PDB file of C-alpha atoms and ligand atoms in Angstrom:
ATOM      1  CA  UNK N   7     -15.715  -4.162  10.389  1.00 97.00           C
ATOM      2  CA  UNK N   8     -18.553  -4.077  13.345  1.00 98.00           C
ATOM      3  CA  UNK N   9     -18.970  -5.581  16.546  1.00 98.00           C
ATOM      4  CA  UNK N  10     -22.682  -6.394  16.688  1.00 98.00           C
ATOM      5  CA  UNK N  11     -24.989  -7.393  13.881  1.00 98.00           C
ATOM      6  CA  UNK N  12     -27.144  -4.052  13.785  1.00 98.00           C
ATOM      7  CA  UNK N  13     -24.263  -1.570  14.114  1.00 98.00           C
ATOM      8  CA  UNK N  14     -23.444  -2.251  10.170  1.00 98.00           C
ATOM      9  CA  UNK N  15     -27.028  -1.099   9.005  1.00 98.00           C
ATOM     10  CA  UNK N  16     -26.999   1.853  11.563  1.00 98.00           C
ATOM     11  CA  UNK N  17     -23.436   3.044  10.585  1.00 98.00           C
ATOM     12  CA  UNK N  18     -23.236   1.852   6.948  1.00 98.00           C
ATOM     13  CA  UNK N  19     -26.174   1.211   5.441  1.00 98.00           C
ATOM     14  CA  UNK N  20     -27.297   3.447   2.839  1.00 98.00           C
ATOM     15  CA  UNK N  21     -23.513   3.346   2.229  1.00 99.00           C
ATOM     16  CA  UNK N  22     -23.184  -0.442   1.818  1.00 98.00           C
ATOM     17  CA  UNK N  23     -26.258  -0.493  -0.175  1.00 98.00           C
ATOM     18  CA  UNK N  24     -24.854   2.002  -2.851  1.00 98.00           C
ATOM     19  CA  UNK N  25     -21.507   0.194  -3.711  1.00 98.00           C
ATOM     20  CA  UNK N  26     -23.415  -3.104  -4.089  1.00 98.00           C
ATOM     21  CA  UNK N  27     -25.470  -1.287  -6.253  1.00 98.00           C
ATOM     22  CA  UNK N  28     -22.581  -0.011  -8.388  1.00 98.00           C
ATOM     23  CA  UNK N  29     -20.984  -2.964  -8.461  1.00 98.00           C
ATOM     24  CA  UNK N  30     -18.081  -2.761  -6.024  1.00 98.00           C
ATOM     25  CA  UNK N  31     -17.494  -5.880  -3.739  1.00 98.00           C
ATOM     26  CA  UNK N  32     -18.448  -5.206  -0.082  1.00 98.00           C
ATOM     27  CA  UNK N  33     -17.356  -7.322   2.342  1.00 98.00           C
ATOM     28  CA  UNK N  34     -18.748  -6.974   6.063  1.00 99.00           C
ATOM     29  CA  UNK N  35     -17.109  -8.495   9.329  1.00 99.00           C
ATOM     30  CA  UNK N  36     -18.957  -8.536  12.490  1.00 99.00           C
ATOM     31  CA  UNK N  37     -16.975  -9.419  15.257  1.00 98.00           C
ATOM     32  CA  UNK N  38     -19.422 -10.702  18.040  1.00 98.00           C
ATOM     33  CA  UNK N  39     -23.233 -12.248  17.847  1.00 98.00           C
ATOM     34  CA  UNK N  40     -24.250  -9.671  20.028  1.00 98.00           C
ATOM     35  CA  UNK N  41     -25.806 -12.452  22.710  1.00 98.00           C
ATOM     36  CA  UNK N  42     -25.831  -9.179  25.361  1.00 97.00           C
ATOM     37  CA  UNK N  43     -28.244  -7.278  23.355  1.00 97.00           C
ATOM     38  CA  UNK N  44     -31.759  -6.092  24.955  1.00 97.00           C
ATOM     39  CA  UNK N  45     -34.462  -7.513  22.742  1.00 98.00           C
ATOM     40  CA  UNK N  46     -37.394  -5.237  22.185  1.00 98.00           C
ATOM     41  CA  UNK N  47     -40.170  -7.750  21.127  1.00 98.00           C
ATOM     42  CA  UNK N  48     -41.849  -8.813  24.089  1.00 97.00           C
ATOM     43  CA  UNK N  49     -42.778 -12.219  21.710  1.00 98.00           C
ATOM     44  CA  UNK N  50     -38.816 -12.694  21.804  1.00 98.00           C
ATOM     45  CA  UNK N  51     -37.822 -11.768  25.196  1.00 97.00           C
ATOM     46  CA  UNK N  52     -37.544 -15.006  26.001  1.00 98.00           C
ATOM     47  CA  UNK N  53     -33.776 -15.129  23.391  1.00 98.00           C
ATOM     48  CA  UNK N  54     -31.897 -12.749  25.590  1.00 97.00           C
ATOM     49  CA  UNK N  55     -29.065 -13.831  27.279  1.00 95.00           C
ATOM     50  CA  UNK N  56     -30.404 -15.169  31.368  1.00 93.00           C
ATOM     51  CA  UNK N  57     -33.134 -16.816  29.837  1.00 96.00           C
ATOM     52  CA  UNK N  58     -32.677 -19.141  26.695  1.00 97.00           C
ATOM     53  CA  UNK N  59     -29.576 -17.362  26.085  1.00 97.00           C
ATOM     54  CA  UNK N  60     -30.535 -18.257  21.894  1.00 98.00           C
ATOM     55  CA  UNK N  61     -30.370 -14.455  20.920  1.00 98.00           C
ATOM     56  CA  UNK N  62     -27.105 -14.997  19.135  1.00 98.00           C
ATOM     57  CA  UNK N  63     -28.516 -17.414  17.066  1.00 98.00           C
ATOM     58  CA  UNK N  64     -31.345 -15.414  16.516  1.00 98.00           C
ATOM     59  CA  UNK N  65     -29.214 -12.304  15.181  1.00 98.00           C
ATOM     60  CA  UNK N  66     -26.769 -14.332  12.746  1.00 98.00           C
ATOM     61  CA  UNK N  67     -30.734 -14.524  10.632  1.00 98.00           C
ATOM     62  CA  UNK N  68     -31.502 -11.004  11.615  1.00 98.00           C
ATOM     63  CA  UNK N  69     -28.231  -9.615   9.708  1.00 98.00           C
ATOM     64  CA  UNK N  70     -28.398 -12.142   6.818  1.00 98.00           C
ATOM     65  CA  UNK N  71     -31.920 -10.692   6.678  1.00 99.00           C
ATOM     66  CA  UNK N  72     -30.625  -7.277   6.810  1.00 99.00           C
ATOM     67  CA  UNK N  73     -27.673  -7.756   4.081  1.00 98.00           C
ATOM     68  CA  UNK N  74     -30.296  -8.883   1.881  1.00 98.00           C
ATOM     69  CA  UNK N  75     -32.161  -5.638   1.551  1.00 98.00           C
ATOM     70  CA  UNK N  76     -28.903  -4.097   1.122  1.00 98.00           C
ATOM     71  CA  UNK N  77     -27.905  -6.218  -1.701  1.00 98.00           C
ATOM     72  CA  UNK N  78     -24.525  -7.844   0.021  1.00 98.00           C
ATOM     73  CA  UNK N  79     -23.998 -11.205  -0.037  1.00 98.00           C
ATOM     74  CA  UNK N  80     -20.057 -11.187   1.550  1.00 98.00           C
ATOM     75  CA  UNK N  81     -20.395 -11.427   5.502  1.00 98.00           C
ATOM     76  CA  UNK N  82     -18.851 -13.223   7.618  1.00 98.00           C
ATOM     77  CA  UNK N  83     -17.978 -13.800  11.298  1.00 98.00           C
ATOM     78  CA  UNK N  84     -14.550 -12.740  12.634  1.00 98.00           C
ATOM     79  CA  UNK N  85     -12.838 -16.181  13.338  1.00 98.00           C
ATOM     80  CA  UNK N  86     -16.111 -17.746  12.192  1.00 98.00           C
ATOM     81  CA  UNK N  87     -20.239 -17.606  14.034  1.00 98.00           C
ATOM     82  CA  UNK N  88     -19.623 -17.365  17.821  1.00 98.00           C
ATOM     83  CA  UNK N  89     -15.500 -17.437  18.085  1.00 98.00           C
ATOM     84  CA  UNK N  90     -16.368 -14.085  20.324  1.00 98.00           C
ATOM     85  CA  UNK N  91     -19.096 -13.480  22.586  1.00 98.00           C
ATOM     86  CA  UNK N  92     -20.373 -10.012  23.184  1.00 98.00           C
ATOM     87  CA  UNK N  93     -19.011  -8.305  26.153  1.00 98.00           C
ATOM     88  CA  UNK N  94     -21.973  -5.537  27.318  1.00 97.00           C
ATOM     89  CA  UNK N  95     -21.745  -2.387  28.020  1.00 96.00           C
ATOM     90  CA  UNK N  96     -18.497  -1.043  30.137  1.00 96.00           C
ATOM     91  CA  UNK N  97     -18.294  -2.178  32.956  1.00 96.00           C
ATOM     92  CA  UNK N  98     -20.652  -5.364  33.276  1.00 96.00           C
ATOM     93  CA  UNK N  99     -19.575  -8.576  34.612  1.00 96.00           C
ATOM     94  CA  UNK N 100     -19.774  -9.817  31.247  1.00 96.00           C
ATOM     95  CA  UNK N 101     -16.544  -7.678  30.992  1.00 97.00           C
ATOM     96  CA  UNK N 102     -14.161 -10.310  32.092  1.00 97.00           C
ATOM     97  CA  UNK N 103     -16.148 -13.523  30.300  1.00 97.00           C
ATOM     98  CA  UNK N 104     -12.784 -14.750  29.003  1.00 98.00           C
ATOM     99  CA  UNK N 105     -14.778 -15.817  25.957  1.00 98.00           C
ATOM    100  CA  UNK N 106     -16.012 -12.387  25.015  1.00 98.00           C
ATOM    101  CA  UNK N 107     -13.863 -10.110  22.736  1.00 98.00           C
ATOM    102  CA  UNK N 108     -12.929  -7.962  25.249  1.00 98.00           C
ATOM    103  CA  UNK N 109     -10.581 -10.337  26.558  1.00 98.00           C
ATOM    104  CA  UNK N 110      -9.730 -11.185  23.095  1.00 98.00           C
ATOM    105  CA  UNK N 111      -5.993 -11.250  22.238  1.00 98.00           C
ATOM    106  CA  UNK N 112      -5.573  -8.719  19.732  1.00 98.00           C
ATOM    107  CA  UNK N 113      -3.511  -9.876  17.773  1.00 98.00           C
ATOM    108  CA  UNK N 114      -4.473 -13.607  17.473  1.00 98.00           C
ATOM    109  CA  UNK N 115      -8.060 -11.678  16.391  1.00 98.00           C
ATOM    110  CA  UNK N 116      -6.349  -9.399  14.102  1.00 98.00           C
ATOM    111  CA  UNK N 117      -5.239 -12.407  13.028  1.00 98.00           C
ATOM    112  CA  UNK N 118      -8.287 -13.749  11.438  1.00 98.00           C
ATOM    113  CA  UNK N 119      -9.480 -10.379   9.808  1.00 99.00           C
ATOM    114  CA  UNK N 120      -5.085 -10.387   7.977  1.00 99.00           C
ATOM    115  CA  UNK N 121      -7.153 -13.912   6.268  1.00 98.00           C
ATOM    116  CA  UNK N 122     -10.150 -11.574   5.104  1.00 98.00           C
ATOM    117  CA  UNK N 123      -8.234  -8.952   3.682  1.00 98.00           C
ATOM    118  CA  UNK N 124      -5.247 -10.862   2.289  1.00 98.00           C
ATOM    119  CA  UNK N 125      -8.217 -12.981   0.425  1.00 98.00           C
ATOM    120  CA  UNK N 126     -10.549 -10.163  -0.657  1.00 98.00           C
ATOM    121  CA  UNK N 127      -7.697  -7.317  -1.225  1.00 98.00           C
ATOM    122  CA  UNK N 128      -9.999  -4.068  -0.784  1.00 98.00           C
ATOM    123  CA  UNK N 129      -9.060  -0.810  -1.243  1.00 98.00           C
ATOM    124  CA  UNK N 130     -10.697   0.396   1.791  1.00 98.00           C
ATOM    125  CA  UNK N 131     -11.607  -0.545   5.508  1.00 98.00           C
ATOM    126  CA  UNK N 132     -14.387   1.440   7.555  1.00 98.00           C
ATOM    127  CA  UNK N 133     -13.986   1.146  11.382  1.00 98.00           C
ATOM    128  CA  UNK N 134     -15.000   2.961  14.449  1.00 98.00           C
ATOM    129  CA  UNK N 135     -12.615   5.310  16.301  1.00 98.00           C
ATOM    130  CA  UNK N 136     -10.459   4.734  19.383  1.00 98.00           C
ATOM    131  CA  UNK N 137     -13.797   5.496  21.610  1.00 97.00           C
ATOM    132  CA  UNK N 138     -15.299   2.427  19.463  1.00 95.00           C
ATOM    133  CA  UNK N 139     -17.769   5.949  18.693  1.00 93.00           C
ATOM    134  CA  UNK N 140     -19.291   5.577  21.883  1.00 91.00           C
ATOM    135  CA  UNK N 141     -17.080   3.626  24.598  1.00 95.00           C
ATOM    136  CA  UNK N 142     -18.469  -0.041  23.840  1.00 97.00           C
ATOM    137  CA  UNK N 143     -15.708  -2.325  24.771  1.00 98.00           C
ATOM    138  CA  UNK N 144     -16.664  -4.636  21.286  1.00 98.00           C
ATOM    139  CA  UNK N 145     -16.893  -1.561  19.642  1.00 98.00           C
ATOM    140  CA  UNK N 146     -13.641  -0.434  20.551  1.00 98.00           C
ATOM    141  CA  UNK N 147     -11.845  -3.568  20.759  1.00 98.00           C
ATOM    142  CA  UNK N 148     -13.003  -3.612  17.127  1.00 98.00           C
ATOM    143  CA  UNK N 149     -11.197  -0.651  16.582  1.00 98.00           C
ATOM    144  CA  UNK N 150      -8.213  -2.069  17.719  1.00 98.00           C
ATOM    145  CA  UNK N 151      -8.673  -5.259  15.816  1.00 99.00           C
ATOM    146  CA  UNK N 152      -9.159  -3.059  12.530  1.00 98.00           C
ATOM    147  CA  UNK N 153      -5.973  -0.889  13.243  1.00 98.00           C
ATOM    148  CA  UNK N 154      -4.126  -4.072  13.975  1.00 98.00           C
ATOM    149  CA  UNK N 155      -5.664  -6.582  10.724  1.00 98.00           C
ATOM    150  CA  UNK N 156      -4.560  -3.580   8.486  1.00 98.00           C
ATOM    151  CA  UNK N 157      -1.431  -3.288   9.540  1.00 98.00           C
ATOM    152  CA  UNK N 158      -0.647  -7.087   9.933  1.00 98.00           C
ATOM    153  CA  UNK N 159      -2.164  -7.519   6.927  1.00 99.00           C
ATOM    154  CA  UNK N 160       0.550  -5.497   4.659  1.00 98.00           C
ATOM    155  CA  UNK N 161       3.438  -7.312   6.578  1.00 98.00           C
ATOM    156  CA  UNK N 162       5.008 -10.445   4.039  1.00 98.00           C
ATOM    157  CA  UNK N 163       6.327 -11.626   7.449  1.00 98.00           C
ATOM    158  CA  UNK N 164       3.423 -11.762   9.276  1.00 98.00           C
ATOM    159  CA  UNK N 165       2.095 -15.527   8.632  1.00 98.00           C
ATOM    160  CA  UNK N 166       2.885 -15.818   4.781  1.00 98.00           C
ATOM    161  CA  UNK N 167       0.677 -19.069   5.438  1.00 98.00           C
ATOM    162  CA  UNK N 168      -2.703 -16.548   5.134  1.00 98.00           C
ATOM    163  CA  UNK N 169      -1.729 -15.107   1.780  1.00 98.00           C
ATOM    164  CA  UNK N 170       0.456 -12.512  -0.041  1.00 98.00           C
ATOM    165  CA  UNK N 171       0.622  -9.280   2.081  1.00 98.00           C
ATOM    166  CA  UNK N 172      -1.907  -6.648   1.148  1.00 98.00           C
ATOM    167  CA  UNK N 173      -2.296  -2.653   2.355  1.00 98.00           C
ATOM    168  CA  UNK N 174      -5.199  -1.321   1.870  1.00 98.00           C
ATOM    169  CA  UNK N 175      -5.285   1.912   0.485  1.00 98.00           C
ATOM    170  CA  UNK N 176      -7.600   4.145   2.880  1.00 98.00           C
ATOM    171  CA  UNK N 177      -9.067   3.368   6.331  1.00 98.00           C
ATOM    172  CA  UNK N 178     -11.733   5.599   7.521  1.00 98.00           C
ATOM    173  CA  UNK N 179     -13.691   5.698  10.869  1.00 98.00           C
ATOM    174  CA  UNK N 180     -17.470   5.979  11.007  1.00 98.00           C
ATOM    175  CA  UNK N 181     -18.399   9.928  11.924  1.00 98.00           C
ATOM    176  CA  UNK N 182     -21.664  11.946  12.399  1.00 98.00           C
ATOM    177  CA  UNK N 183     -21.100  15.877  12.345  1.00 98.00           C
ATOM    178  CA  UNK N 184     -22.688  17.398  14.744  1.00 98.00           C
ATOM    179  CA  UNK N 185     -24.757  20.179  13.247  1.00 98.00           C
ATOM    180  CA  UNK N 186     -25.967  17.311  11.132  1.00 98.00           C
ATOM    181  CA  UNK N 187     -26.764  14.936  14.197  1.00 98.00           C
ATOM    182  CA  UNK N 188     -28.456  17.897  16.457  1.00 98.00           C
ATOM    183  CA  UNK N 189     -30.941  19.227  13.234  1.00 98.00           C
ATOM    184  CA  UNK N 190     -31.846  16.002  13.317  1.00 98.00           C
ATOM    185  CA  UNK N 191     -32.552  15.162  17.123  1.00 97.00           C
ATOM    186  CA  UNK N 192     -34.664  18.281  16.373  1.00 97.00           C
ATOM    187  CA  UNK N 193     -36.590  16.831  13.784  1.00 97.00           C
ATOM    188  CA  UNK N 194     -36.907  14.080  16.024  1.00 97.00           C
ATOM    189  CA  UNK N 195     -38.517  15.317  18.979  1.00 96.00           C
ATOM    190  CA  UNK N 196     -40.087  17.313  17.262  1.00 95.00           C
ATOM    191  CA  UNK N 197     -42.321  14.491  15.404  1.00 91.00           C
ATOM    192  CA  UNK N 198     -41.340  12.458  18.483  1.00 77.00           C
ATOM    193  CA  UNK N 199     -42.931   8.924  17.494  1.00 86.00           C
ATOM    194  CA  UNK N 200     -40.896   7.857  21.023  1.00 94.00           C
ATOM    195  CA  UNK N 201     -40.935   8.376  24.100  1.00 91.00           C
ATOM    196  CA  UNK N 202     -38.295  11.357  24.117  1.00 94.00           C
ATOM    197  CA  UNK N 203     -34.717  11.748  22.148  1.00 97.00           C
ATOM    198  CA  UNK N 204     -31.513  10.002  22.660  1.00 97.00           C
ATOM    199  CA  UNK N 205     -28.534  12.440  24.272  1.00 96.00           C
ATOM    200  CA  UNK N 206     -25.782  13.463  21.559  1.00 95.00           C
ATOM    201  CA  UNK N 207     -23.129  11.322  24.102  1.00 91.00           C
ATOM    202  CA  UNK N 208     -24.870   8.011  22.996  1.00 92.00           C
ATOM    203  CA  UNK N 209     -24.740   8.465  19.483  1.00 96.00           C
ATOM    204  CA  UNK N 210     -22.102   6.916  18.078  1.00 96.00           C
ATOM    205  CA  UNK N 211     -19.118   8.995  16.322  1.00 97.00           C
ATOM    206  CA  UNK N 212     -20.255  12.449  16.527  1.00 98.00           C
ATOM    207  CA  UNK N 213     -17.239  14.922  16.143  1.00 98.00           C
ATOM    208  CA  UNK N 214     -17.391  18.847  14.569  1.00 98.00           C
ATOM    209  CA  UNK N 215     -17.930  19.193  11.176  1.00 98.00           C
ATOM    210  CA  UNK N 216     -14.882  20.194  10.500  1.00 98.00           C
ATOM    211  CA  UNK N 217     -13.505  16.897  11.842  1.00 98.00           C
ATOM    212  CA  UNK N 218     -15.318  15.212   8.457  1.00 98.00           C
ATOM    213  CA  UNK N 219     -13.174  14.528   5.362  1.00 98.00           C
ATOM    214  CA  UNK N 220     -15.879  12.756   3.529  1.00 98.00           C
ATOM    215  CA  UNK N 221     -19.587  12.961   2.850  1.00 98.00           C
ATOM    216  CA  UNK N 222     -21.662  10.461   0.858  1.00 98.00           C
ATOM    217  CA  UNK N 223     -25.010  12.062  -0.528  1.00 97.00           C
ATOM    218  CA  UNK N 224     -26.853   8.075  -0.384  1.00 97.00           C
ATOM    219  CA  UNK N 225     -30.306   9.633  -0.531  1.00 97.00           C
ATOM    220  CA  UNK N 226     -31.349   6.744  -3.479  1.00 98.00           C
ATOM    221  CA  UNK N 227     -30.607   4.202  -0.826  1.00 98.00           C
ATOM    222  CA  UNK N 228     -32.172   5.245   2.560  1.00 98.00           C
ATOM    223  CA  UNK N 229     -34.532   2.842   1.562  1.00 98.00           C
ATOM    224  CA  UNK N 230     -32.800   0.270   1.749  1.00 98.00           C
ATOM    225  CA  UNK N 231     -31.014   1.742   5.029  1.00 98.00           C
ATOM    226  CA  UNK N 232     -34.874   1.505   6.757  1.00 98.00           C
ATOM    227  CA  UNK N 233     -35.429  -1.960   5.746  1.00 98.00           C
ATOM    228  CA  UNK N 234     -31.835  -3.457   6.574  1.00 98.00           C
ATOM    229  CA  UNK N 235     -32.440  -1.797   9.957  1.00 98.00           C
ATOM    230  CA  UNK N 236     -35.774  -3.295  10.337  1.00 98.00           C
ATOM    231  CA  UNK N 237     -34.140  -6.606  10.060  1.00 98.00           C
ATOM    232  CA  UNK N 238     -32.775  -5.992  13.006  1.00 98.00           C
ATOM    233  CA  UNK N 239     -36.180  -6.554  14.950  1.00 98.00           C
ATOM    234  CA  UNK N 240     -34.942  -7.835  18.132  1.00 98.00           C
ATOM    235  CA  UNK N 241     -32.749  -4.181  18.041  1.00 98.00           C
ATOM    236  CA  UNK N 242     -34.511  -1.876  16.269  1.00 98.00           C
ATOM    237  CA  UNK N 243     -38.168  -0.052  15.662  1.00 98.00           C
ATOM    238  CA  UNK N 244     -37.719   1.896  12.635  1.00 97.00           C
ATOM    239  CA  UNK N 245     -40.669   4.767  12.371  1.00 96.00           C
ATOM    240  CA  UNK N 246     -40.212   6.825   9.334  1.00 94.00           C
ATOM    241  CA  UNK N 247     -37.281   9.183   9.245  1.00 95.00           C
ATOM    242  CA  UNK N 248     -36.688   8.096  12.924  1.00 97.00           C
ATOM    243  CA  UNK N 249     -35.393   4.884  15.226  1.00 98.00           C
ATOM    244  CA  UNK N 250     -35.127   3.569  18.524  1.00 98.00           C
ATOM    245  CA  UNK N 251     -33.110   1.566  20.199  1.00 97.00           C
ATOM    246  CA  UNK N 252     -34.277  -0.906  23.094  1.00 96.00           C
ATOM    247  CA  UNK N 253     -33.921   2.798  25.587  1.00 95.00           C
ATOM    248  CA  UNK N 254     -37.164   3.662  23.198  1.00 96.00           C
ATOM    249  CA  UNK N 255     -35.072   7.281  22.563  1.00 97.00           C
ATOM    250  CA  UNK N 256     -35.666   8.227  19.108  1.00 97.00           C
ATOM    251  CA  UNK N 257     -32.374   9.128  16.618  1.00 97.00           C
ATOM    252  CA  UNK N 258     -32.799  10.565  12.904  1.00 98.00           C
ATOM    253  CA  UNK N 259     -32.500   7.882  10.426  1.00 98.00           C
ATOM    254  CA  UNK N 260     -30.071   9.961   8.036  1.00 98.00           C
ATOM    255  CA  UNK N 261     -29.184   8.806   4.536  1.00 98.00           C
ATOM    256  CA  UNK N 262     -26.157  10.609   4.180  1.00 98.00           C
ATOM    257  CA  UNK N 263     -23.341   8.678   6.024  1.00 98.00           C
ATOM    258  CA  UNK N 264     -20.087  10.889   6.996  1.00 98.00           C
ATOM    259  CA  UNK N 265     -16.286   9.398   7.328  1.00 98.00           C
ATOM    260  CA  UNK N 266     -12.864  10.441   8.522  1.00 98.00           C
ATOM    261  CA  UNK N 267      -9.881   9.667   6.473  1.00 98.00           C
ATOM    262  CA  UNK N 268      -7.164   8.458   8.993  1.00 98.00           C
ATOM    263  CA  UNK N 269      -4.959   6.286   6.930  1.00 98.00           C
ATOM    264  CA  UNK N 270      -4.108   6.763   3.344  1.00 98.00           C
ATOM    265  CA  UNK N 271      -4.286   9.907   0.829  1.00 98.00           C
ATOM    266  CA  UNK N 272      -7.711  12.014   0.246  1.00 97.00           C
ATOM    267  CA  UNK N 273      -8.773  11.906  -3.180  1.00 97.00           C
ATOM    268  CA  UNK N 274      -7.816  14.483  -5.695  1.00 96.00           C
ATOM    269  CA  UNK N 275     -10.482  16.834  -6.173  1.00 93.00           C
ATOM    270  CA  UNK N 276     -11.381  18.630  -2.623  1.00 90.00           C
ATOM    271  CA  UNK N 277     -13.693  17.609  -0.042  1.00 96.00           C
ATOM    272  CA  UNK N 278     -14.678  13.791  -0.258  1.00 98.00           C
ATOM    273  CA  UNK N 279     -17.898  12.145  -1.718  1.00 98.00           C
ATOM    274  CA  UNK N 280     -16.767   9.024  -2.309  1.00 98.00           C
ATOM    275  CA  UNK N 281     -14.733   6.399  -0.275  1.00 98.00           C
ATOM    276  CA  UNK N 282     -13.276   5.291  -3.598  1.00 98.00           C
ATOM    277  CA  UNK N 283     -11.940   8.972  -4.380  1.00 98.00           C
ATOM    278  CA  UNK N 284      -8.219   8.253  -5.518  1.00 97.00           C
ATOM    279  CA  UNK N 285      -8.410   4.754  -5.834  1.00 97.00           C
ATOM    280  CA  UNK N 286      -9.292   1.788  -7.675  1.00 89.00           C
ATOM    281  CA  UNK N 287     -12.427   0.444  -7.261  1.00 85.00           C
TER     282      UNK N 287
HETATM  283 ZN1   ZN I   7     -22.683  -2.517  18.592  1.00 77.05          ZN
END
């Protein structure tokens, strides 16, 4: 579950790469077209939203792009292409759009994610935390939606019309420790392909380690993580092990992708490596 096209090959990637690999079904809901988003091509300035306003359009072939290099071919819209506009950053007049998600009603948009899960019955959601990982409204209105869809979603009296109730056995939130996240701002600057490094507050879910419940070692598919990001073109310039963003402030691109169990049982056998651990695939 994501707000903007982009955030699921930044967040996810390598991960969403390696259970299509494996065989597991991945299903990916993005909740807004991300129409507010800066677009870094000067070629395709000319999308964003006060000029042709088209850059929605433009991303919904970005992220099909993008889940074709990681091999997923579920993804869908929450409440279907353009149901909810992105909102911007906090505190923009774009804020109080009543057709952004924002102002959604969270429970009518829970709503349509209770018809995703009741059809596709996973074992496990991935959302951001109640900061939306940074303090995005979409990203943590998404949050909100997620905690909401999963909860609705295992009620038999909550619209029996949308399927047989289903509760999903583990819902994590997207982390990045941050001894992990500060070696790599290191590296970074270091090599410094941009023009400086983004601050640790902008990147998205960093907590201390120890905060962590789950690693996943997805070095065979940062790859795959590069090229999905790439997609992203209007969002993203990808430069080796590094990215920027549209501030042109360089990140890490890490393989390894970290989670937080906050609903469900850890698996059996210590420390996580596997988002599966306990359950059925
Ligand atoms: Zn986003």
């Amino acid at each position: 579950m994501h707000a903007h096209p982009d955030d699921e090959s930044i967040n996810n990637g390598s991960t969403m790469a390696r259970y299509a690999a494996e065989g597991v079904r991945v299903t990916l809901v993005t909740c807004t077209l991300g129409e507010g988003g800066e677009v870094i091509p000067p070629e395709l300035a000319h999308l964003a939203q006060g000029w042709d306003d088209t850059l929605g359009a433009h991303r919904i072939n970005e992220l099909a792009a993008a889940m074709r290099e990681l091999g997923v071919t579920d993804h869908r819209f929450l409440g279907g292409a353009g149901r909810y506009r992105d909102s911007g950053m906090m505190g923009v007049p774009d804020n109080e759009n009543p057709a952004c998600f924002w102002q959604a009603d969270v429970d009518e948009a829970a709503g349509h994610l209770v018809a995703v899960i009741r059809e596709v019955r996973p074992q496990v959601l991935v959302t951001y935390d109640e900061q939306g990982g940074y303090g995005h409204p979409d990203h943590i209105q998404a949050h909100r939606v997620a905690l909401r869809g999963h909860e609705l979603a295992a009620d038999p009296a909550f619209r029996p019309e949308l399927g047989p109730a289903w509760r999903i056995a583990k819902v994590y939130y997207n982390r990045m420790p941050r001894s992990v996240i500060e070696a790599g701002l290191r590296r970074t600057a270091a090599d410094a392909p941009f023009k400086g490094v983004a601050p640790v507050d902008q990147i998205p879910g960093v907590v201390d380690d120890e905060v962590v419940t789950t690693a996943l070692d997805n070095a065979a598919y940062v790859g795959a993580k590069a090229a999905a990001m790439r997609a992203h073109a209007t969002q993203i310039v990808v430069d080796g092990n590094h990215f920027a963003l549209s501030n042109e402030l360089g990140q890490p691109l890490i393989a390894s992708e970290y989670y937080q169990l906050v609903r469900g049982t850890p698996g059996p056998d210590g420390p996580e490596t596997d988002l599966f651990a306990g359950v059925a695939r």
